């Protein structure tokens, strides 16, 4: 058994009594009161999920296993010759809460390599799809097509006790995690590089190998490591994470669950916003022609978007009430690596102007940028200009946290999710105090 699996099994044994005690001794303690606005308004702010892998504070932003983004990058073992950590080490960290040693991160890297071969029928499925299929549809389909590989589904059919369900779920999640970068890079090369596929290099770590399969040189390997870790986890209430948790709660395996989450991530109010940001910015720059993007010109363009009833992509958030630290982290990367790049300058100008415009409009509760406002410019700079691909990158990252969560959900025996609905007439009666 790998070190990671041994440590995880021990952590699960230690954690289970905490959940049992909360349920048995404190099950009737109130956590949230729910208002009619929350019932109608997408359960915003209703505290009714447990997530131990990460916590999102509205003012501070995300913490992975208690660590801020800079603390996470600082603590994890780095890939030799790189400024960024092993994604595989992050997988160890998010699953267990322990910072792995370099050897432990490399053990996961070797384990992933052994699991990384994608069944050839997946390539047949992707090649059979219409050329105008969106990369997210391809990604979701590729994941779903591998459901027949599920160890969890097989073991469940054979009859496995509830206490043991986490083990095949862990195996499935590792198998899937190890294959996602190869699938993502295949979709990119198949769709945007005339099908000129680059074979994986078994010597490289997950981030390095992804850059290699994309066909892009250093420092794109660092971009991949940074990008996957930054997008990994944002508690469980966001659409992709929640969809994955929800589908998994029916004891569907992780192929079904992740595919569902990827479908949610493909919505323009969620992960697809990174594509929308680039589309908006490119349209804006085209209209601008040779003119300088002054503050006034940017302001006018933002108002035009708002006045036409559309949202400003990359701005606002359901939980955050300040600039997303995932935005800041990517901005710092840009300031170091591409400070004078014209597209970055436009993105920075939007950052200067958009919060004021949104505040003046007075609708958005959070006028500050989220992760999606800054991610596309980095991709564009390194040659990935086909922005319909960007959300696939988000999806590979998002799998890390959500698959770790799914493993823990099976370990702690969380039940099938089933909130209760009311009719509008019932809400009207409640409003009248009946
Ligand atoms: N531009 C224009 N209007 C916005 C806005 C934006 N960026 N953000 C919020 N609003 C509007 C909402 O549409 C809503 O309008 P109505 O009252 O007419 O329905 C109003 O402000 C209040 O919304 P809110 O409570 O501040 O925001 P929500 O929690 O409902 O929605 C989010 C959050 C992210 C969907 C929203 O801010 C948005 O649409 N942003 C743009 C899309 C985007 O960047 N999404 C990516 C989020 C991060 C991610 O998941 O990847």
Short mmCIF file of C-alpha atoms and ligand atoms in Angstrom, two decimals:
data_model
loop_
_atom_site.label_atom_id
_atom_site.label_comp_id
_atom_site.label_asym_id
_atom_site.label_seq_id
_atom_site.Cartn_x
_atom_site.Cartn_y
_atom_site.Cartn_z
CA UNK A 1 0.00 0.00 0.00
CA UNK A 2 1.32 3.49 -0.85
CA UNK A 3 2.32 5.89 1.93
CA UNK A 4 -0.53 8.21 0.92
CA UNK A 5 -3.17 5.49 1.18
CA UNK A 6 -1.79 4.31 4.54
CA UNK A 7 -1.80 7.86 5.95
CA UNK A 8 -5.28 8.46 4.55
CA UNK A 9 -6.64 5.25 6.12
CA UNK A 10 -5.25 6.35 9.48
CA UNK A 11 -6.73 9.86 9.12
CA UNK A 12 -10.11 8.37 8.24
CA UNK A 13 -10.05 6.16 11.35
CA UNK A 14 -9.20 9.19 13.48
CA UNK A 15 -11.86 11.39 11.87
CA UNK A 16 -14.86 9.05 11.92
CA UNK A 17 -15.57 9.35 15.68
CA UNK A 18 -15.71 13.16 15.35
CA UNK A 19 -18.53 12.95 12.80
CA UNK A 20 -20.32 10.24 14.79
CA UNK A 21 -20.09 12.30 17.99
CA UNK A 22 -21.41 15.46 16.30
CA UNK A 23 -24.36 13.52 14.93
CA UNK A 24 -25.17 11.57 18.09
CA UNK A 25 -24.53 14.18 20.78
CA UNK A 26 -25.10 17.50 18.99
CA UNK A 27 -27.33 16.60 16.06
CA UNK A 28 -30.08 19.04 17.07
CA UNK A 29 -27.84 22.12 17.48
CA UNK A 30 -28.86 24.83 14.95
CA UNK A 31 -26.31 25.95 12.35
CA UNK A 32 -28.38 28.16 9.99
CA UNK A 33 -31.74 29.92 9.86
CA UNK A 34 -33.13 30.05 6.33
CA UNK A 35 -35.02 33.04 4.96
CA UNK A 36 -37.43 33.18 2.02
CA UNK A 37 -34.77 35.14 0.08
CA UNK A 38 -32.39 32.21 0.55
CA UNK A 39 -35.02 29.63 -0.43
CA UNK A 40 -35.71 31.50 -3.68
CA UNK A 41 -32.17 32.75 -4.11
CA UNK A 42 -30.14 29.59 -4.67
CA UNK A 43 -29.55 28.82 -0.96
CA UNK A 44 -26.97 31.63 -0.88
CA UNK A 45 -25.22 31.68 2.49
CA UNK A 46 -27.12 28.68 3.91
CA UNK A 47 -24.54 26.72 5.88
CA UNK A 48 -25.46 23.11 5.18
CA UNK A 49 -22.39 21.33 3.79
CA UNK A 50 -19.27 19.89 5.40
CA UNK A 51 -15.95 20.36 3.59
CA UNK A 52 -12.66 19.70 5.32
CA UNK A 53 -10.37 20.13 2.31
CA UNK A 54 -10.84 23.91 2.05
CA UNK A 55 -12.67 26.87 3.57
CA UNK A 56 -13.69 30.09 1.81
CA UNK A 57 -13.76 33.20 3.95
CA UNK A 58 -15.64 36.07 2.23
CA UNK A 59 -12.91 38.59 3.09
CA UNK A 60 -9.76 36.47 3.09
CA UNK A 61 -10.52 34.04 0.28
CA UNK A 62 -9.65 30.38 0.08
CA UNK A 63 -7.57 28.33 2.49
CA UNK A 64 -6.57 24.83 1.44
CA UNK A 65 -6.45 22.60 4.53
CA UNK A 66 -5.97 25.74 6.65
CA UNK A 67 -3.28 27.30 4.47
CA UNK A 68 -3.60 30.45 2.34
CA UNK A 69 -2.46 30.25 -1.29
CA UNK A 70 1.03 31.72 -0.61
CA UNK A 71 1.43 29.43 2.43
CA UNK A 72 0.41 26.42 0.33
CA UNK A 73 2.90 27.21 -2.45
CA UNK A 74 5.59 27.88 0.15
CA UNK A 75 5.03 24.68 2.14
CA UNK A 76 4.79 22.04 -0.58
CA UNK A 77 7.86 20.33 -2.06
CA UNK A 78 8.94 21.90 -5.35
CA UNK A 79 9.61 20.10 -8.59
CA UNK A 80 13.41 20.22 -9.09
CA UNK A 81 14.29 23.30 -11.17
CA UNK A 82 10.81 24.80 -10.72
CA UNK A 83 9.40 27.58 -8.53
CA UNK A 84 6.16 25.66 -8.13
CA UNK A 85 5.21 22.52 -6.22
CA UNK A 86 4.31 19.08 -7.44
CA UNK A 87 0.56 18.88 -8.18
CA UNK A 88 0.92 15.31 -6.93
CA UNK A 89 2.19 16.67 -3.58
CA UNK A 90 -0.84 18.94 -3.44
CA UNK A 91 -3.07 15.88 -3.99
CA UNK A 92 -1.39 14.27 -0.94
CA UNK A 93 -1.89 17.48 1.06
CA UNK A 94 -5.54 18.06 0.15
CA UNK A 95 -6.41 14.42 0.87
CA UNK A 96 -4.64 14.14 4.22
CA UNK A 97 -3.99 17.67 5.50
CA UNK A 98 -0.31 16.72 5.89
CA UNK A 99 2.41 18.45 3.88
CA UNK A 100 4.26 15.63 2.14
CA UNK A 101 8.02 15.30 1.99
CA UNK A 102 9.68 15.46 -1.42
CA UNK A 103 9.89 11.66 -1.41
CA UNK A 104 6.18 11.31 -0.61
CA UNK A 105 5.24 13.75 -3.40
CA UNK A 106 7.46 11.79 -5.81
CA UNK A 107 5.86 8.53 -4.67
CA UNK A 108 2.46 9.94 -5.68
CA UNK A 109 3.97 11.10 -8.98
CA UNK A 110 5.20 7.56 -9.66
CA UNK A 111 1.81 6.11 -8.64
CA UNK A 112 -0.01 8.52 -11.01
CA UNK A 113 2.34 7.55 -13.83
CA UNK A 114 1.44 3.89 -13.36
CA UNK A 115 -2.25 4.83 -13.60
CA UNK A 116 -1.99 7.36 -16.42
CA UNK A 117 -2.63 5.34 -19.58
CA UNK A 118 -5.91 6.41 -21.12
CA UNK A 119 -7.94 3.58 -22.72
CA UNK A 120 -7.76 3.90 -26.52
CA UNK A 121 -11.57 3.90 -26.89
CA UNK A 122 -11.58 7.38 -25.29
CA UNK A 123 -9.62 8.71 -28.27
CA UNK A 124 -12.10 7.00 -30.62
CA UNK A 125 -15.00 8.66 -28.78
CA UNK A 126 -13.36 12.09 -29.00
CA UNK A 127 -12.42 11.68 -32.65
CA UNK A 128 -16.00 10.66 -33.47
CA UNK A 129 -17.42 13.90 -32.09
CA UNK A 130 -18.41 16.73 -34.40
CA UNK A 131 -15.47 19.14 -34.97
CA UNK A 132 -17.49 22.08 -33.63
CA UNK A 133 -18.10 20.35 -30.27
CA UNK A 134 -17.12 22.55 -27.33
CA UNK A 135 -13.95 21.35 -25.53
CA UNK A 136 -15.92 21.10 -22.25
CA UNK A 137 -18.43 18.74 -23.90
CA UNK A 138 -15.50 16.66 -25.11
CA UNK A 139 -13.90 16.68 -21.67
CA UNK A 140 -17.09 15.66 -19.88
CA UNK A 141 -17.80 12.96 -22.47
CA UNK A 142 -14.27 11.54 -22.23
CA UNK A 143 -14.61 11.25 -18.46
CA UNK A 144 -18.04 9.64 -18.68
CA UNK A 145 -16.91 7.22 -21.37
CA UNK A 146 -14.44 5.70 -18.88
CA UNK A 147 -17.16 4.85 -16.35
CA UNK A 148 -16.83 1.19 -17.32
CA UNK A 149 -13.39 1.26 -15.62
CA UNK A 150 -14.90 2.09 -12.21
CA UNK A 151 -13.54 -0.11 -9.43
CA UNK A 152 -16.09 1.45 -7.06
CA UNK A 153 -19.07 0.43 -9.23
CA UNK A 154 -17.69 -3.10 -9.55
CA UNK A 155 -17.01 -3.53 -5.82
CA UNK A 156 -20.41 -2.07 -4.96
CA UNK A 157 -22.10 -4.60 -7.23
CA UNK A 158 -20.14 -7.37 -5.54
CA UNK A 159 -21.34 -6.10 -2.17
CA UNK A 160 -19.00 -3.96 -0.09
CA UNK A 161 -19.76 -2.63 3.39
CA UNK A 162 -20.34 1.11 3.80
CA UNK A 163 -17.18 1.44 5.91
CA UNK A 164 -15.03 0.16 3.06
CA UNK A 165 -16.50 2.21 0.21
CA UNK A 166 -13.80 4.88 0.41
CA UNK A 167 -11.11 2.41 -0.70
CA UNK A 168 -12.37 1.75 -4.27
CA UNK A 169 -13.46 5.42 -4.47
CA UNK A 170 -9.88 6.43 -3.68
CA UNK A 171 -8.59 4.02 -6.35
CA UNK A 172 -11.01 5.43 -8.95
CA UNK A 173 -10.17 9.03 -8.04
CA UNK A 174 -6.41 8.38 -8.38
CA UNK A 175 -6.96 6.56 -11.69
CA UNK A 176 -9.04 9.43 -13.02
CA UNK A 177 -6.80 12.20 -11.68
CA UNK A 178 -3.77 10.59 -13.34
CA UNK A 179 -5.48 10.55 -16.76
CA UNK A 180 -7.09 14.01 -16.87
CA UNK A 181 -4.01 16.00 -18.04
CA UNK A 182 -3.48 13.60 -20.96
CA UNK A 183 -7.16 13.89 -21.93
CA UNK A 184 -7.07 17.70 -21.66
CA UNK A 185 -3.93 17.98 -23.79
CA UNK A 186 -5.36 15.53 -26.34
CA UNK A 187 -8.53 17.65 -26.69
CA UNK A 188 -6.37 20.75 -27.24
CA UNK A 189 -4.09 19.19 -29.85
CA UNK A 190 -6.93 17.30 -31.55
CA UNK A 191 -9.17 20.33 -31.83
CA UNK A 192 -6.74 23.19 -32.28
CA UNK A 193 -3.48 21.65 -33.59
CA UNK A 194 -4.79 19.52 -36.46
CA UNK A 195 -4.73 16.37 -34.36
CA UNK A 196 -0.95 16.49 -33.99
CA UNK A 197 -0.85 14.62 -30.66
CA UNK A 198 2.25 14.74 -28.45
CA UNK A 199 2.91 11.50 -26.53
CA UNK A 200 3.39 11.78 -22.75
CA UNK A 201 6.92 11.84 -21.32
CA UNK A 202 7.10 9.38 -18.39
CA UNK A 203 10.08 11.24 -16.88
CA UNK A 204 7.99 14.33 -16.11
CA UNK A 205 5.70 15.26 -13.22
CA UNK A 206 2.01 15.95 -13.87
CA UNK A 207 2.45 19.70 -14.55
CA UNK A 208 5.62 19.23 -16.62
CA UNK A 209 4.08 16.43 -18.63
CA UNK A 210 0.94 18.48 -19.29
CA UNK A 211 3.03 21.36 -20.71
CA UNK A 212 4.99 18.83 -22.79
CA UNK A 213 1.78 17.26 -24.19
CA UNK A 214 0.38 20.74 -24.93
CA UNK A 215 3.59 21.33 -26.90
CA UNK A 216 4.56 24.45 -24.93
CA UNK A 217 7.98 25.13 -23.37
CA UNK A 218 9.01 26.29 -19.90
CA UNK A 219 7.66 28.17 -17.97
CA UNK A 220 4.30 26.76 -19.15
CA UNK A 221 5.00 23.76 -16.88
CA UNK A 222 4.99 26.20 -13.94
CA UNK A 223 1.83 27.83 -15.27
CA UNK A 224 0.18 24.39 -15.32
CA UNK A 225 1.26 23.59 -11.75
CA UNK A 226 0.10 26.98 -10.49
CA UNK A 227 -3.13 26.85 -12.45
CA UNK A 228 -4.19 23.34 -11.36
CA UNK A 229 -3.50 24.07 -7.69
CA UNK A 230 -5.21 27.49 -7.72
CA UNK A 231 -8.38 26.06 -9.27
CA UNK A 232 -8.46 22.89 -7.19
CA UNK A 233 -10.93 23.57 -4.41
CA UNK A 234 -13.33 26.30 -3.26
CA UNK A 235 -15.38 24.52 -0.58
CA UNK A 236 -18.33 22.43 -1.78
CA UNK A 237 -21.08 24.97 -2.40
CA UNK A 238 -19.97 26.16 -5.85
CA UNK A 239 -21.78 24.60 -8.80
CA UNK A 240 -19.07 22.16 -9.96
CA UNK A 241 -18.09 20.95 -6.49
CA UNK A 242 -21.68 20.73 -5.36
CA UNK A 243 -22.76 18.81 -8.47
CA UNK A 244 -19.93 16.33 -7.89
CA UNK A 245 -20.87 15.93 -4.23
CA UNK A 246 -24.57 15.62 -5.04
CA UNK A 247 -24.16 13.00 -7.75
CA UNK A 248 -21.63 11.11 -5.63
CA UNK A 249 -24.09 11.08 -2.72
CA UNK A 250 -26.29 8.69 -4.71
CA UNK A 251 -23.23 6.38 -4.64
CA UNK A 252 -22.63 7.09 -8.30
CA UNK A 253 -18.93 6.56 -8.98
CA UNK A 254 -16.48 9.40 -9.61
CA UNK A 255 -16.72 9.12 -13.42
CA UNK A 256 -20.43 9.96 -13.27
CA UNK A 257 -19.89 12.56 -10.57
CA UNK A 258 -16.95 14.41 -12.12
CA UNK A 259 -18.59 14.45 -15.55
CA UNK A 260 -21.65 16.11 -13.95
CA UNK A 261 -19.45 18.67 -12.19
CA UNK A 262 -17.64 19.48 -15.43
CA UNK A 263 -21.03 20.15 -17.04
CA UNK A 264 -21.75 22.66 -14.28
CA UNK A 265 -18.32 24.23 -14.65
CA UNK A 266 -19.17 24.82 -18.32
CA UNK A 267 -21.76 27.47 -17.36
CA UNK A 268 -20.81 31.11 -18.11
CA UNK A 269 -21.64 32.20 -14.54
CA UNK A 270 -19.12 29.63 -13.27
CA UNK A 271 -15.94 28.29 -14.94
CA UNK A 272 -16.78 29.35 -18.48
CA UNK A 273 -16.33 32.94 -17.29
CA UNK A 274 -12.60 32.58 -18.08
CA UNK A 275 -13.51 32.05 -21.75
CA UNK A 276 -16.02 34.93 -21.56
CA UNK A 277 -13.39 37.29 -20.14
CA UNK A 278 -11.12 36.71 -23.11
CA UNK A 279 -13.98 36.98 -25.59
CA UNK A 280 -15.05 40.28 -24.01
CA UNK A 281 -11.48 41.62 -23.95
CA UNK A 282 -10.69 40.57 -27.51
CA UNK A 283 -13.90 42.15 -28.81
CA UNK A 284 -13.06 45.29 -26.90
CA UNK A 285 -9.51 45.42 -28.31
CA UNK A 286 -10.76 44.81 -31.84
CA UNK A 287 -13.19 47.71 -31.55
CA UNK A 288 -10.42 49.84 -30.08
CA UNK A 289 -8.17 49.32 -33.11
CA UNK A 290 -4.94 51.28 -32.69
CA UNK A 291 -6.31 53.55 -29.94
CA UNK A 292 -4.93 53.54 -26.36
CA UNK A 293 -7.28 51.81 -23.89
CA UNK A 294 -7.84 54.81 -21.60
CA UNK A 295 -9.88 54.56 -18.38
CA UNK A 296 -12.78 56.40 -20.02
CA UNK A 297 -12.88 54.05 -23.01
CA UNK A 298 -12.83 50.97 -20.73
CA UNK A 299 -15.54 52.50 -18.55
CA UNK A 300 -17.78 53.12 -21.59
CA UNK A 301 -17.33 49.53 -22.79
CA UNK A 302 -18.19 48.14 -19.34
CA UNK A 303 -21.32 50.30 -19.15
CA UNK A 304 -22.32 49.16 -22.62
CA UNK A 305 -22.16 45.54 -21.40
CA UNK A 306 -24.19 46.33 -18.27
CA UNK A 307 -26.74 48.42 -20.14
CA UNK A 308 -27.33 45.59 -22.58
CA UNK A 309 -28.33 43.41 -19.61
CA UNK A 310 -25.18 41.28 -19.56
CA UNK A 311 -22.77 40.61 -16.71
CA UNK A 312 -19.14 41.72 -16.64
CA UNK A 313 -17.39 38.37 -16.82
CA UNK A 314 -14.72 37.67 -14.22
CA UNK A 315 -16.24 40.05 -11.68
CA UNK A 316 -18.46 39.30 -8.70
CA UNK A 317 -18.79 36.22 -6.53
CA UNK A 318 -21.46 34.45 -4.52
CA UNK A 319 -19.29 34.26 -1.37
CA UNK A 320 -16.22 36.49 -1.79
CA UNK A 321 -16.44 40.16 -0.89
CA UNK A 322 -12.94 41.24 -1.93
CA UNK A 323 -10.45 40.60 -4.72
CA UNK A 324 -10.07 36.84 -5.11
CA UNK A 325 -6.60 35.80 -3.88
CA UNK A 326 -6.51 33.38 -6.85
CA UNK A 327 -6.74 36.51 -9.04
CA UNK A 328 -3.97 38.17 -7.03
CA UNK A 329 -1.73 35.14 -7.31
CA UNK A 330 -2.06 35.08 -11.10
CA UNK A 331 -1.64 38.86 -11.27
CA UNK A 332 1.65 38.52 -9.38
CA UNK A 333 2.74 35.89 -11.91
CA UNK A 334 1.92 38.34 -14.73
CA UNK A 335 3.74 41.23 -13.03
CA UNK A 336 6.83 39.02 -12.79
CA UNK A 337 6.69 37.33 -16.20
CA UNK A 338 4.73 39.55 -18.60
CA UNK A 339 4.46 43.05 -17.10
CA UNK A 340 4.46 44.90 -20.43
CA UNK A 341 2.21 42.55 -22.38
CA UNK A 342 -0.57 44.67 -23.98
CA UNK A 343 -3.36 42.22 -23.08
CA UNK A 344 -2.21 42.20 -19.44
CA UNK A 345 -2.27 46.00 -19.49
CA UNK A 346 -5.89 45.96 -20.66
CA UNK A 347 -6.82 43.38 -18.00
CA UNK A 348 -5.12 45.60 -15.39
CA UNK A 349 -7.00 48.63 -16.68
CA UNK A 350 -10.29 46.74 -16.34
CA UNK A 351 -9.28 45.89 -12.74
CA UNK A 352 -8.79 49.58 -12.10
CA UNK A 353 -12.13 50.62 -13.58
CA UNK A 354 -14.65 47.74 -13.28
CA UNK A 355 -15.11 47.71 -9.46
CA UNK A 356 -16.11 51.41 -9.55
CA UNK A 357 -18.52 50.83 -12.44
CA UNK A 358 -20.14 47.87 -10.67
CA UNK A 359 -20.37 49.87 -7.43
CA UNK A 360 -22.00 52.74 -9.29
CA UNK A 361 -24.50 50.35 -10.84
CA UNK A 362 -25.18 49.10 -7.31
CA UNK A 363 -26.35 45.57 -8.05
CA UNK A 364 -23.41 43.22 -7.59
CA UNK A 365 -22.69 42.47 -3.92
CA UNK A 366 -19.04 41.96 -4.79
CA UNK A 367 -17.57 44.34 -7.39
CA UNK A 368 -14.11 42.73 -7.25
CA UNK A 369 -12.51 40.30 -9.72
CA UNK A 370 -12.63 36.54 -9.31
CA UNK A 371 -10.18 33.87 -10.51
CA UNK A 372 -11.49 33.95 -14.08
CA UNK A 373 -10.64 37.61 -14.74
CA UNK A 374 -6.90 36.97 -14.85
CA UNK A 375 -6.36 33.39 -16.01
CA UNK A 376 -6.90 33.75 -19.77
CA UNK A 377 -4.23 36.41 -20.29
CA UNK A 378 -1.55 33.99 -19.07
CA UNK A 379 -2.76 31.28 -21.43
CA UNK A 380 -2.88 33.74 -24.32
CA UNK A 381 0.66 34.91 -23.61
CA UNK A 382 1.98 31.34 -23.83
CA UNK A 383 0.19 30.72 -27.12
CA UNK A 384 -3.07 29.10 -26.00
CA UNK A 385 -5.28 31.59 -27.80
CA UNK A 386 -8.22 29.23 -28.38
CA UNK A 387 -10.15 30.46 -25.40
CA UNK A 388 -12.91 27.87 -25.58
CA UNK A 389 -10.24 25.54 -24.15
CA UNK A 390 -9.64 27.54 -20.97
CA UNK A 391 -12.39 25.96 -18.88
CA UNK A 392 -10.91 22.50 -19.50
CA UNK A 393 -7.82 23.73 -17.65
CA UNK A 394 -10.07 24.86 -14.79
CA UNK A 395 -11.73 21.42 -14.87
CA UNK A 396 -8.47 19.49 -14.51
CA UNK A 397 -7.67 21.63 -11.48
CA UNK A 398 -11.16 21.43 -9.99
CA UNK A 399 -10.99 17.64 -10.10
CA UNK A 400 -8.22 17.64 -7.46
CA UNK A 401 -10.24 19.09 -4.59
CA UNK A 402 -13.57 17.60 -5.53
CA UNK A 403 -12.25 14.06 -5.99
CA UNK A 404 -10.47 14.31 -2.63
CA UNK A 405 -13.80 15.40 -1.16
CA UNK A 406 -15.63 12.53 -2.80
CA UNK A 407 -13.21 10.06 -1.20
CA UNK A 408 -13.83 11.65 2.20
CA UNK A 409 -17.61 11.66 1.66
CA UNK A 410 -17.49 7.89 1.22
CA UNK A 411 -15.12 7.52 4.20
CA UNK A 412 -17.46 9.46 6.49
CA UNK A 413 -20.58 7.83 5.09
CA UNK A 414 -22.35 11.06 4.16
CA UNK A 415 -25.88 10.18 3.07
CA UNK A 416 -27.71 10.83 -0.17
CA UNK A 417 -28.36 14.56 -0.47
CA UNK A 418 -32.01 15.54 -0.50
CA UNK A 419 -33.06 19.07 0.57
CA UNK A 420 -36.79 19.72 0.95
CA UNK A 421 -38.84 21.82 -1.48
CA UNK A 422 -41.84 24.01 -0.78
CA UNK A 423 -44.41 25.43 -3.19
CA UNK A 424 -44.73 29.18 -3.85
CA UNK A 425 -48.15 29.08 -2.13
CA UNK A 426 -46.52 27.59 0.97
CA UNK A 427 -43.91 30.36 1.00
CA UNK A 428 -46.73 32.93 0.70
CA UNK A 429 -48.41 31.37 3.73
CA UNK A 430 -45.14 31.40 5.68
CA UNK A 431 -44.68 35.08 4.71
CA UNK A 432 -48.16 35.86 6.11
CA UNK A 433 -47.15 34.13 9.34
CA UNK A 434 -49.45 31.17 8.85
N1 LIG B 1 -21.72 42.02 -13.78
C1 LIG B 1 -22.98 42.52 -13.80
N2 LIG B 1 -23.89 42.22 -12.86
C2 LIG B 1 -23.50 41.45 -11.85
C3 LIG B 1 -22.21 40.93 -11.74
C4 LIG B 1 -21.30 41.23 -12.78
N3 LIG B 1 -20.05 40.73 -12.79
N4 LIG B 1 -22.12 40.20 -10.62
C5 LIG B 1 -23.34 40.23 -10.05
N5 LIG B 1 -24.17 40.98 -10.78
C6 LIG B 1 -25.59 41.21 -10.59
C7 LIG B 1 -26.32 39.86 -10.60
O1 LIG B 1 -26.54 39.43 -11.94
C8 LIG B 1 -27.56 40.19 -9.84
O2 LIG B 1 -28.43 40.89 -10.71
P1 LIG B 1 -30.04 40.73 -10.62
O3 LIG B 1 -30.40 41.27 -9.28
O4 LIG B 1 -30.54 41.52 -11.77
O5 LIG B 1 -30.31 39.25 -10.72
C9 LIG B 1 -27.06 41.18 -8.79
O6 LIG B 1 -25.82 41.71 -9.29
C10 LIG B 1 -26.80 40.52 -7.44
O7 LIG B 1 -25.95 39.42 -7.64
P2 LIG B 1 -24.91 38.96 -6.49
O8 LIG B 1 -25.71 38.55 -5.31
O9 LIG B 1 -23.86 39.99 -6.29
O10 LIG B 1 -24.19 37.72 -7.19
P3 LIG B 1 -24.65 36.19 -7.22
O11 LIG B 1 -24.19 35.53 -5.98
O12 LIG B 1 -26.08 36.08 -7.57
O13 LIG B 1 -23.82 35.66 -8.48
C11 LIG B 1 -21.89 35.45 -9.86
C12 LIG B 1 -22.43 35.47 -8.42
C13 LIG B 1 -20.43 35.05 -9.85
C14 LIG B 1 -22.70 34.42 -10.68
C15 LIG B 1 -22.05 36.88 -10.46
O14 LIG B 1 -21.23 37.78 -9.73
C16 LIG B 1 -21.69 36.95 -11.94
O15 LIG B 1 -22.57 36.68 -12.77
N6 LIG B 1 -20.41 37.31 -12.28
C17 LIG B 1 -19.97 37.31 -13.67
C18 LIG B 1 -19.68 35.88 -14.14
C19 LIG B 1 -18.43 35.35 -13.48
O16 LIG B 1 -17.39 35.98 -13.44
N7 LIG B 1 -18.52 34.12 -12.97
C20 LIG B 1 -17.36 33.40 -12.42
C21 LIG B 1 -17.40 33.26 -10.90
C22 LIG B 1 -16.23 32.47 -10.38
C23 LIG B 1 -16.33 31.05 -10.82
O17 LIG B 1 -17.24 30.34 -10.33
O18 LIG B 1 -15.55 30.60 -11.66
#
